[in-house]
Steps between C-alpha positions, in 0.01 A plus 500: 500500500699287743518499878820706481289787364364541855838571662417872523173432680501530879253323727397505864556191713128422494497525120793259475316258726199529271721423200638201686148373577399560139791288377396220734120512478443612141809397308528171688864532605549325835630720780785259563608527137519879539723443803721270294523756222595771750778284643634421153497869403679588824775247433553638150522851644743392771733328254490794259610742770739275689620236249789392723287439811524144631337534842166664570314554824122529471296656781141378486193640668182308582296594192517465124806724473675244716363229271671673207820489705479130576449416134783734399730319744396164358560613140837646599606167652390320183716743303806410708498789745519469875178637644424537870164609635415690816128522580312723742278214612246259356357560154136606471273418209490190281736622229766640735488180709527287186803696380671453835416130506643446151819683594542282809418182306781593262740482800480871572552609860302786652642690794259697715603860562594612849739771603774256606502331159808579290399593147615267222804603303383595154592684184142629461219534753136475397217682677188284478359612833177688428471661156173689456350320799639751750407868503619586850837516668695179549463346845799554733612138451497526121656846512801343673522245220492778240779683682708183510444442129622852424800456729610202292589742215377240251285584195126477562225390261143578606211294366210719388547772768778569751348396831399801708430722198139596433446405136189719480641830621879480502505562876749318723358512853798336672790267431484347152707292263734710285526293184754532222248352256123447527307280260127584492252236384189525279465880508704800607401628844459876503658567839838356404574801280448790739560635850744306717459178300763570228766503773409141590406347164834528320475399135139413428402229255152389403403152381152421372554128575408418141136593555294571187390842381141412584585524871510881485181549297248692706756606762577872516836583657505743789791703358751503218877512483634788292679414178781706350368760258582837352341760272464452125741686267413859425402603148770676299299822492458522879565833672523599866138606515394144423664369815328708763596769749565399860483765771684383814394689813713499812836591642437692821800672660791255509345229282607594149641150448162330526331712235804486271505118514129492422536738206809334356334157523202639306740621228685167486168314487411685183284800587527763227512791745556517875441809712584543867296709742719564802660751733703776335817411689521172306496649150876568458592145599230343282586713197872429537467124556217419260411788266246282318272535802294818479523617861263768629483685828150459643396704803139383511186384321475775237842428351431125509168540318678659205746210476225240536319632195789387278554161668338172406598308816588610854755333729432620853689439820879454478642738759168686518479526877180532700524867589293787365690522169476128427137478607398792277671346197353158579145635518543696177643199318226261611231751403644519146336167414796379292654150495754485778740298709498557877796404716677592824346810662234502230378180667551625855280799423242269345494296821420822690236610249365191322321532168412254222634539146336461161768640271758228440701524820783272613597483869847365584526452880759307695356300795520793743310730265252222424434458873427872535268491199307205645506615863693199632860410582775350286463163673146475362626581151768230525250240620309515170649716227243378246208614713674830569571591138149403394349716771720795402383476140135456598491773763670766289370401156854484363761253386713428807861383518605349833877520490744260663640155423258367242323830433126464437279695259121502540212673326158585650345182355735283708742399228853449639840459336819400684850617406755214503805726457697732725776453757602614850740758357195703401424568866657844484379859484359637177381173345136597553558839337625319190193277489270802521670658199501178300129432550413863424699485175319184393164664571613799294583272207148362491506199733189434704556519878511121545745457213714794614520368856584142404745597228657768718543274802646228280745729320608660829569161663671354192720809471597447863591139427703596195687767696567251781635241256740756362629646827357301793204563729671670790555868431236516225348849477192622320678677214682174417170377355464772237730354235371141543148640480581659167645173371191303601263751340689454176487121514858450614616339822877537468 
């Protein structure tokens, strides 16, 4: 195994600092050498992305991230580039001060930042202000600098972490650097993949700085990055009964679309049979548009109980509502004790009447639903999505999916996986209904809840990316994902 085998492992900031100390104290690699390696890796990254750049402006903070910047500027000058440095103030710490001193001894000039200072003209700007060393909002003075850097309309490379982004949680508490490319050193920081962070990170690269495999021995990552996967081929003798029976429950008056999307996604994700329990008024439209869905009028619990007996998995919530009809069906479904996926009003009802699960349940809340389930507000969810998804899974005894940019999946033991796919075009109505159906279909085909949630989230996001590549992000609608989903499930991406 090589260091590159760890690229799917995600670490907290404190864990990365521990790895850094381990490299220095146990492996005997001087801290300054690590700084030199980081600068060299950053220059390679810069030249790969902007091969025609001849002028770079490097913005250095007082700590080791700034030290990386000084050494990068020195290496760039040695390579024939023009490199100008703007610093926030004096460098702190022996290694950062040494890097600055060596840059200046090599005839480099350091300008101190103040609001009247014109920024250097450059083809590429480099953010070496704070890295992981800052987990609060940028100060007003530095926020002005960040705004000026953005106003220059010049590509931005961030070293390790875009300054102002919390590398632990993905939160962005104020102004922050919006990078086009970020190069992360030693280990991948978990927060860069979720929440607000993906909007600031740009393309994310990881460089192990040539550290040996032994560095990671004994270190357990905090989370993992999902890898593309699908289901194995079916045996030739397979029949529909082998692939499970999903019963999708929902569709209050006026919400036939939600339950149809859920049911059709379950079909496209490979469930052998899909039934719909809904209001009678929706049956003609469902039967006409998608006759493969077995739609049933359900007035109340007794009719639902009969349908549940034939189902292997329940999908509860799309268009369900929180009135008497929806509540009665919700209670009946939860009392059935079958594997299930809960979404939308299925989650809102759970927030009103909490109960733990022991029967292979997957919860799929967006941040607003997660806040209701945890009795907090959405700001608290955004401040630490990892803590939120872990608490959801622990409190309800279920696998929890916290949707959003960089969706998270957690199980009750604290295991977390992060989805690296998806795009802003997926921020449209009905996408969650699709995910509910997909995960339910995977459960019906024999996947364990953790596997179904991770695979379902990944397929859903990758289908969204494939649809966006074909037709663009803006105007993407939920049903656009159904054909790409089918392609991905069959091992094809085009």
